[in-house]
Tab-separated table of C-alpha atoms in Angstrom:
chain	number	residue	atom	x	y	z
J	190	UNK	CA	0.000	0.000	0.000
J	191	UNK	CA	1.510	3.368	-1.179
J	192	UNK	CA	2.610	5.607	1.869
J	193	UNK	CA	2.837	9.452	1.887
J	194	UNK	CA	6.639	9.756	3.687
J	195	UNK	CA	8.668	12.561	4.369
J	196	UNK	CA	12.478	12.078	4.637
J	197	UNK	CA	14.442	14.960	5.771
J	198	UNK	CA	18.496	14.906	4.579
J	199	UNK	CA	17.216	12.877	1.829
J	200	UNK	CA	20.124	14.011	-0.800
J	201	UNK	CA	23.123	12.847	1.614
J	202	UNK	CA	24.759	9.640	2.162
J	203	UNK	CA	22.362	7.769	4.135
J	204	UNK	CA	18.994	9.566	3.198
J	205	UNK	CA	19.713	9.026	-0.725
J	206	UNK	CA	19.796	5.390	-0.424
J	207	UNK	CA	16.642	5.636	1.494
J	208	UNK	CA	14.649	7.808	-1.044
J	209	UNK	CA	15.607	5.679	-3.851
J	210	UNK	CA	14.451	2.391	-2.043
J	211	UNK	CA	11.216	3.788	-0.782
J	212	UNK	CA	10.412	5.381	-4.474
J	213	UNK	CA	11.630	1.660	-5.798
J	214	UNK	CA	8.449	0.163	-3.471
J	215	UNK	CA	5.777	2.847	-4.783
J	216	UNK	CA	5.559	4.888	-1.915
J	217	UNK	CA	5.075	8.820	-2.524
J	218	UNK	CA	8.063	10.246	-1.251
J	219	UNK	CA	8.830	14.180	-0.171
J	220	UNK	CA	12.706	14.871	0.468
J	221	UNK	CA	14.228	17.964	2.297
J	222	UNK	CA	17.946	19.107	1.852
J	223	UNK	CA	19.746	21.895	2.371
J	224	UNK	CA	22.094	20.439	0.513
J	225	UNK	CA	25.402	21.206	2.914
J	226	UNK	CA	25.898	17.494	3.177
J	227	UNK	CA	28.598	16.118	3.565
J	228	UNK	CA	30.540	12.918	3.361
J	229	UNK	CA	28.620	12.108	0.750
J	230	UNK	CA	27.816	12.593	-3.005
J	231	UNK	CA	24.398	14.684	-2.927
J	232	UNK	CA	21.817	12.876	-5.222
J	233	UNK	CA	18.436	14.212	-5.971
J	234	UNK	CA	16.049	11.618	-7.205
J	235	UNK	CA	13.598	13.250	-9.783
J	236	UNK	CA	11.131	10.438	-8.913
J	237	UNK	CA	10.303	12.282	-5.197
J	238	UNK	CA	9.195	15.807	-4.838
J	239	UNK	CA	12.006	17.308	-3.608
J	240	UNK	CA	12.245	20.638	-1.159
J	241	UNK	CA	15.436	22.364	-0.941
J	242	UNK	CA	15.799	24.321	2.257
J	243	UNK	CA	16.841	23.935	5.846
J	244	UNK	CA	14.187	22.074	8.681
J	245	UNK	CA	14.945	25.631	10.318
J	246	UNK	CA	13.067	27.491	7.974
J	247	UNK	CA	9.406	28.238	8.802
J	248	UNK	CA	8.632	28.466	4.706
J	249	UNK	CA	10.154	24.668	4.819
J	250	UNK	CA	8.056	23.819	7.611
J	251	UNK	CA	4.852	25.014	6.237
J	252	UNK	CA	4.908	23.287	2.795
J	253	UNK	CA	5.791	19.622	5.196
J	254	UNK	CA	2.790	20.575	6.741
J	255	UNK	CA	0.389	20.949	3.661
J	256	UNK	CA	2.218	17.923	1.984
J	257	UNK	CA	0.650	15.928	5.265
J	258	UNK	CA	3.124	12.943	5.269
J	259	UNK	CA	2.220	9.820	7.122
J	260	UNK	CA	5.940	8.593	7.963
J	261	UNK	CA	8.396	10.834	8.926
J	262	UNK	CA	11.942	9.826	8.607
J	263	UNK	CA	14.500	12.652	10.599
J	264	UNK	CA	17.810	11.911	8.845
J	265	UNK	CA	18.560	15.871	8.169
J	266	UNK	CA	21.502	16.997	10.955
J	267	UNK	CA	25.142	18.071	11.028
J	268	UNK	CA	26.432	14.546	10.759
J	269	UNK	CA	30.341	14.319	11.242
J	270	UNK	CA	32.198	14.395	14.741
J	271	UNK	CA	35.010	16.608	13.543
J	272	UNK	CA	33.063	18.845	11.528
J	273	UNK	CA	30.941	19.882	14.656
J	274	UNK	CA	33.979	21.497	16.078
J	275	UNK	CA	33.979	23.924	12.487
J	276	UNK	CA	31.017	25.125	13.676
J	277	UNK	CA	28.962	24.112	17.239
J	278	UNK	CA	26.305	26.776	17.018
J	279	UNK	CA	25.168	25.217	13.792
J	280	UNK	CA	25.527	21.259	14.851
J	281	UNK	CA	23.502	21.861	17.919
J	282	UNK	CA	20.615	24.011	16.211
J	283	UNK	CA	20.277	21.452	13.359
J	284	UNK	CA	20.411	18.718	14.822
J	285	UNK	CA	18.808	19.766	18.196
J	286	UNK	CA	16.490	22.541	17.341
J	287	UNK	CA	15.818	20.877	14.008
J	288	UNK	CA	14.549	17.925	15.552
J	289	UNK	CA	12.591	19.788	18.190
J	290	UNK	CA	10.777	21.708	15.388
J	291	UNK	CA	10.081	18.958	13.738
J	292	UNK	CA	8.451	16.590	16.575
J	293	UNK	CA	6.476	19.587	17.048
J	294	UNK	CA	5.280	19.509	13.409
J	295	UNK	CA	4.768	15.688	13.666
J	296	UNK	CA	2.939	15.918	16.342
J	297	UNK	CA	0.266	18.796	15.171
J	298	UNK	CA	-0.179	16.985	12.331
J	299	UNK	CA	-0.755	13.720	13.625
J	300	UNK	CA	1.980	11.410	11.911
J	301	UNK	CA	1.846	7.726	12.373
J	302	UNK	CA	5.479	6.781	12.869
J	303	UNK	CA	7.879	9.140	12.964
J	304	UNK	CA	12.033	7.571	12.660
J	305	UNK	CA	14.759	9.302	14.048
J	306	UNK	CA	18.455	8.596	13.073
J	307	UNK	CA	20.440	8.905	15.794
J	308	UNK	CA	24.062	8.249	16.414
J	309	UNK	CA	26.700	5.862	17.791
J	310	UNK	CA	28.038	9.178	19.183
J	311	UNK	CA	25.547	9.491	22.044
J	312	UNK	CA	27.342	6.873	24.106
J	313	UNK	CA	31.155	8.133	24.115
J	314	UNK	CA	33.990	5.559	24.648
J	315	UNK	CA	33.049	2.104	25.966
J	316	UNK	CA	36.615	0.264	26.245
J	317	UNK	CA	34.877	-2.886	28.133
J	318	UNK	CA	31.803	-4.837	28.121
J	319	UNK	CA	29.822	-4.500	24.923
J	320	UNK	CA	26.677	-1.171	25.045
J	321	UNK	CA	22.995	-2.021	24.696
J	322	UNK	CA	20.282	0.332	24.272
J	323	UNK	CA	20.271	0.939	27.873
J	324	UNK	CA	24.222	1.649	28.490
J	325	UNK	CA	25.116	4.973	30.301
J	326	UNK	CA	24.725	8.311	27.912
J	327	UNK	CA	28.262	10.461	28.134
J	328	UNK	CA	28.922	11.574	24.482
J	329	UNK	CA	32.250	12.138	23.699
J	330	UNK	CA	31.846	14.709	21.340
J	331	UNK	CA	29.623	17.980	20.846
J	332	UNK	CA	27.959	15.863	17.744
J	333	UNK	CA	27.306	12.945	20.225
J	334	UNK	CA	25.712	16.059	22.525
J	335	UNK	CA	23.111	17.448	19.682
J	336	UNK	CA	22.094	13.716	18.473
J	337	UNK	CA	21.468	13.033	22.103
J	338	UNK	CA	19.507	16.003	22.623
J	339	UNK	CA	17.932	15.220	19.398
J	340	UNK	CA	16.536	11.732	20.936
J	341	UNK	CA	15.323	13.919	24.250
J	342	UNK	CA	12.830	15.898	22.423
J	343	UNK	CA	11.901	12.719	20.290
J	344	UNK	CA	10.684	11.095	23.515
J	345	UNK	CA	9.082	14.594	25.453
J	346	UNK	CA	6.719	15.937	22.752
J	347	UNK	CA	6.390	12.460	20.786
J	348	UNK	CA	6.206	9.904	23.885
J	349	UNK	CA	2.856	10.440	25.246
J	350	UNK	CA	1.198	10.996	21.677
J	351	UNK	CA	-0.282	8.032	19.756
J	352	UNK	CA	2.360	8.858	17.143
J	353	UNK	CA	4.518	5.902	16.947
J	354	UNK	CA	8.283	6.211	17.365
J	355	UNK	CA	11.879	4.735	16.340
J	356	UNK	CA	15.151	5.822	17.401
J	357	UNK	CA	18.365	4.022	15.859
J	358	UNK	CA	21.589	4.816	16.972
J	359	UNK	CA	23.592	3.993	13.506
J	360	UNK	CA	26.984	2.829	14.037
J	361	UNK	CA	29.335	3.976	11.231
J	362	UNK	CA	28.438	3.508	8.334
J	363	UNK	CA	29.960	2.724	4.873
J	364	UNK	CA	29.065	2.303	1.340
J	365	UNK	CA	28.795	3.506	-2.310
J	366	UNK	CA	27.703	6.945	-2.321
J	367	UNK	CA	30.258	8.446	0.329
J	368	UNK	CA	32.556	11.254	-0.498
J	369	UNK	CA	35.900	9.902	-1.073
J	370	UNK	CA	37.113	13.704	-1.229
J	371	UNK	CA	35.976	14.657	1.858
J	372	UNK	CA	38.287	13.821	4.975
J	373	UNK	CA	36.386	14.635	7.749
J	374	UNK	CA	33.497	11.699	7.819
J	375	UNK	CA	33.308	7.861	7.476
J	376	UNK	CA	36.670	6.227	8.349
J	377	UNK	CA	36.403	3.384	6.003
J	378	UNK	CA	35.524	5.940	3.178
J	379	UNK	CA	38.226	7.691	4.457
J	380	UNK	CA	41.204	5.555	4.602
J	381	UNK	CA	40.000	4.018	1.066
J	382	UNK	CA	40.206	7.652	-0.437
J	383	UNK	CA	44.081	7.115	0.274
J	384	UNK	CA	44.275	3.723	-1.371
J	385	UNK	CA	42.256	5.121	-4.606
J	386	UNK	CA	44.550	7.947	-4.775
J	387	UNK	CA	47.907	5.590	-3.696
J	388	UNK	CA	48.957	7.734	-0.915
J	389	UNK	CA	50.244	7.361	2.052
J	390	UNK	CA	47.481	6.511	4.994
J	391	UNK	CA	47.067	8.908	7.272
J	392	UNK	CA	45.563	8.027	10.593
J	393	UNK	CA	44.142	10.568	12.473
J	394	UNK	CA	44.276	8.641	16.331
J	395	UNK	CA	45.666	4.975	17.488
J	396	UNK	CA	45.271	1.939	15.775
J	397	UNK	CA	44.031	0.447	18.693
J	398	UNK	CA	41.110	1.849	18.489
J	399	UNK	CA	38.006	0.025	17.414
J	400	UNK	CA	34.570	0.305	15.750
J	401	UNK	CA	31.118	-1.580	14.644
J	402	UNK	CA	31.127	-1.156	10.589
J	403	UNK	CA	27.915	-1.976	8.634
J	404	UNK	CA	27.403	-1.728	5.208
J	405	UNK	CA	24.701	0.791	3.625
J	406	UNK	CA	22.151	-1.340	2.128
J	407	UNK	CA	21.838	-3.449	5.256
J	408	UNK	CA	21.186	-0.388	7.076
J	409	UNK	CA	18.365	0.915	4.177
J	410	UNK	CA	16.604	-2.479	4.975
J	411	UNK	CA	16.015	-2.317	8.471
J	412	UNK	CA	14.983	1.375	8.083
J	413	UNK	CA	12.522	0.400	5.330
J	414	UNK	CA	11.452	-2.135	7.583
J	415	UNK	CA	10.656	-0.261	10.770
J	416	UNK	CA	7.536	0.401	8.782
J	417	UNK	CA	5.328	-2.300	8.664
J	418	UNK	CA	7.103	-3.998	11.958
J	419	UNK	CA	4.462	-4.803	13.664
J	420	UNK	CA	7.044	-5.985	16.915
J	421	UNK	CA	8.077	-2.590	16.979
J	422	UNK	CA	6.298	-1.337	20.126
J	423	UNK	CA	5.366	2.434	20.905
J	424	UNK	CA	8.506	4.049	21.662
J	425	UNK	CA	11.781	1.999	20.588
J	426	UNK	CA	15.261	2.642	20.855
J	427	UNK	CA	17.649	0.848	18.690
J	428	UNK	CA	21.343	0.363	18.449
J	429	UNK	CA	21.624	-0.312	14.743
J	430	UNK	CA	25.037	-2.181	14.285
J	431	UNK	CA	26.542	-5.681	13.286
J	432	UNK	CA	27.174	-6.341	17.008
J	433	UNK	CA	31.306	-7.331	15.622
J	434	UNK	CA	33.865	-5.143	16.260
J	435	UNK	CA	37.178	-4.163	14.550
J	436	UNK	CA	40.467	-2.514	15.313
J	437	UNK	CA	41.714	0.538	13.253
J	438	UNK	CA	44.782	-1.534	12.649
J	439	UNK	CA	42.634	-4.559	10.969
J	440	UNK	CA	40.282	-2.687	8.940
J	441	UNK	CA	43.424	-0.979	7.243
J	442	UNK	CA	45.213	-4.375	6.496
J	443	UNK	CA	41.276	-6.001	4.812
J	444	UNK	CA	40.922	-2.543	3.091
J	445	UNK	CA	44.458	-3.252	1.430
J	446	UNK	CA	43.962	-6.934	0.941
J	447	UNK	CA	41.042	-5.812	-0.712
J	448	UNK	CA	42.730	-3.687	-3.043
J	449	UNK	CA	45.653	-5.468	-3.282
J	450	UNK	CA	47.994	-2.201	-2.755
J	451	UNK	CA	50.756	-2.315	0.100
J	452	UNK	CA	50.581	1.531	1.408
J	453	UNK	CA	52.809	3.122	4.165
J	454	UNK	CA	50.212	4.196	7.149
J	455	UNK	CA	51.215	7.179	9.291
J	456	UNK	CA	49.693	7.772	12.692
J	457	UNK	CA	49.281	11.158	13.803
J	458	UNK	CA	47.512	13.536	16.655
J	459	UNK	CA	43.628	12.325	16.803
J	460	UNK	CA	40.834	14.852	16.593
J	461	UNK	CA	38.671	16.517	19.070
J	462	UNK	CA	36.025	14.931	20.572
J	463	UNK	CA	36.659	11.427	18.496
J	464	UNK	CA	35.881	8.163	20.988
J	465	UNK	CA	38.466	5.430	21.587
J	466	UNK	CA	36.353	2.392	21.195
J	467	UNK	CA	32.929	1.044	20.791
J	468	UNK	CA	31.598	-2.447	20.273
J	469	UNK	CA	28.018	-3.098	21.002
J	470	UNK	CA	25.249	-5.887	21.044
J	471	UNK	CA	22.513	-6.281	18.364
J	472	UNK	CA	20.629	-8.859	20.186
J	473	UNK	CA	17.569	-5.919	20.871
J	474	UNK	CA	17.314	-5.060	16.989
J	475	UNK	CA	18.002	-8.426	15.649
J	476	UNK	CA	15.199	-9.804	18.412
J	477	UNK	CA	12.476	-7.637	16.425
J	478	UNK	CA	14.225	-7.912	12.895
J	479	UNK	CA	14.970	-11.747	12.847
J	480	UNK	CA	15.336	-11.630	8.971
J	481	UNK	CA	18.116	-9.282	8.663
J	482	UNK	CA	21.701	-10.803	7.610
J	483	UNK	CA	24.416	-8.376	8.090
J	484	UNK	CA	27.269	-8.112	4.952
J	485	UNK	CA	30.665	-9.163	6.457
J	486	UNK	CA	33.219	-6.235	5.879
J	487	UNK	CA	35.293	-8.141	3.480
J	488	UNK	CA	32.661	-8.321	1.013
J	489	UNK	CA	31.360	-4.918	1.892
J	490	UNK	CA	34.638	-3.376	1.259
C-alpha cells in the first residue's frame, strides 16, 4: 500500500539510499535538503518531490505541513564528529532545534510513525563490556551532545502521543555513495580515499582503536522495515550495528587486501572529541528484525 513519507536529509549519504528504495516500493516520497551534506555525493532523485531548504526554515516547515506525510523519517543533521567542532552553534541548532521543530510539526499533524536517526556518538567511549540500548549516555563529542539532545525531544513531545516512534543509533556507516574527497566523515571511506589515490594513509588517532562497521544497504533495509514492523512497540530505541567489532589496525590491512595495494600508514595527533572504542550488542534489533543478515566487511569493502 503506497505511503505518503517525508524524509528529511534525503540528498546525503544515508537519506539518498533511502529515497531511492522507498520510491523503488511505490511509496510517494517528499525529500528535504539543504544540501550542505557532507561525506557524501548529494543525489536528488527526480522520482520524489524534492524541497530544498533547511528544517529551520518556517517556509520549509509550512509546505511539510500541507504535503501531510504519514511517515516521517528525521535523517537531516550536522552529521560528522570533527566537523561539529567547524562550527557548534550550527551542529547543535540542526540537529537539536531541528529535531525539536520537527516533533512539534509531527505531532500537530498527527503522523503515524515518525524515525529518528540517531548516532553511535551518544554513548562516548566504551573500552569494556559490549553497550545495549540501555548503556550509560556520556557523548564524547559535541555531535554525540546534539544527536542526544535530538533523541530527548523525540521522547518529550512524541512519547505520550499516539504517534509511533523509532530511534536508531547507527553505528558507522559505509558504502557507495560516500565522499571519497571529503576527509572529515566515514573512516572506512576515508582511509579508502588514500588507497584510490595511492597515498600514504594517514591516521588521524591509534590503531588500537576500534569500531562496529555496517554496510549501507543493510542499514536501508532495516529502516525500510521499521515500517510495517508490527514488533516494533510504541517508543523503541535501537542500536543499529553488526554487534562485531574491529580494530583501526585490521580494517586498514582487509581494506588493502582488498585492493591489493601495500601503502605506508602514518599515525598522527587524533581529533577533538573522536571516541576510543565502541563495540556493542545487536541482540535488541536483531530480536524484532529476525530476517536481517548483516554483509561481512570483506565483502562490503
Amino acid at each position: 500500500m503506497t505511503k505518503k513519507i517525508l524524509v528529511t536529509g534525503g540528498v546525503g549519504f544515508i537519506g539518498a539510499h533511502l529515497v531511492n528504495e522507498l520510491l523503488k516500493k511505490k511509496n510517494k516520497v517528499l525529500f528535504v535538503d539543504n544540501l550542505k551534506t557532507i561525506g557524501g555525493i548529494p543525489y536528488i532523485n527526480p522520482e520524489g518531490i524534492f524541497i530544498k531548504g533547511d528544517i529551520l526554515d518556517e517556509k520549509v516547515l509550512k509546505k511539510i505541513e500541507s504535503w501531510r506525510p504519514e511517515i516521517i523519517y528525521h535523517l537531516a543533521a550536522q552529521s560528522g564528529g570533527e566537523s561539529a567542532y567547524d562550527d557548534p552553534k550550527y551542529d547543535f541548532m540542526s540537529n537539536g532545534y531541528g529535531t525539536f521543530l520537527l516533533t512539534k510539526l509531527a505531532k500537530k499533524i498527527k503522523v503515524k510513525h515518525f524515525i529518528y536517526s540517531s548516532s553511535v556518538a551518544v554513548y562516548g567511549s566504551k573500552k569494556s563490556k559490549k553497550m545495549t540500548e540501555t548503556s550509560k549516555i556520556i557523548p564524547d563529542s559535541i555531535y554525540g551532545i546534539s544527536k542526544y539532545t535530538g533523541e530527548m525531544f523525540v521522547n518529550q513531545i512524541l512519547g505520550n502521543t499516539k504517534i509511533k516512534t523509532t530511534i536508531f543509533r547507527i553505528f558507522n556507516t559505509y558504502g557507495p555513495g560516500e565522499d571519497l574527497n571529503y576527509l572529515k566523515k566515514g573512516m572506512v571511506s576515508i582511509y579508502c580515499s588514500y588507497v584510490w589515490k595511492n597515498n600514504p594513509i594517514v591516521v588521524k588517532g591509534s590503531l588500537k582503536r576500534f569500531r562496529n562497521y555496517q554496510y549501507i544497504g543493510d542499514v536501508i533495509k532495516i529502516l525500510i522495515q521499521s515500517i510495517n514492523n508490527k514488533k516494533l512497540k510504541k517508543n523503541e530505541i535501537f542500536n543499529l550495528t553488526t554487534g562485531k567489532v574491529t580494530k583501526v589496525r585490521d580494517l586498514l590491512n582487509l581494506i588493502l587486501k582488498t585492493a591489493n595495494k601495500k601503502l605506508k600508514i602514518v599515525e598522527i595527533k587524533g581529533t577533538e572529541g573522536d571516541s576510543f572504542g565502541y563495540d556493542a550488542s545487536n541482540k535488541y534489533l536483531k530480536s524484532k528484525f529476525s530476517n536481517i543478515k548483516f554483509t561481512p566487511l570483506n565483502k562490503g569493502l
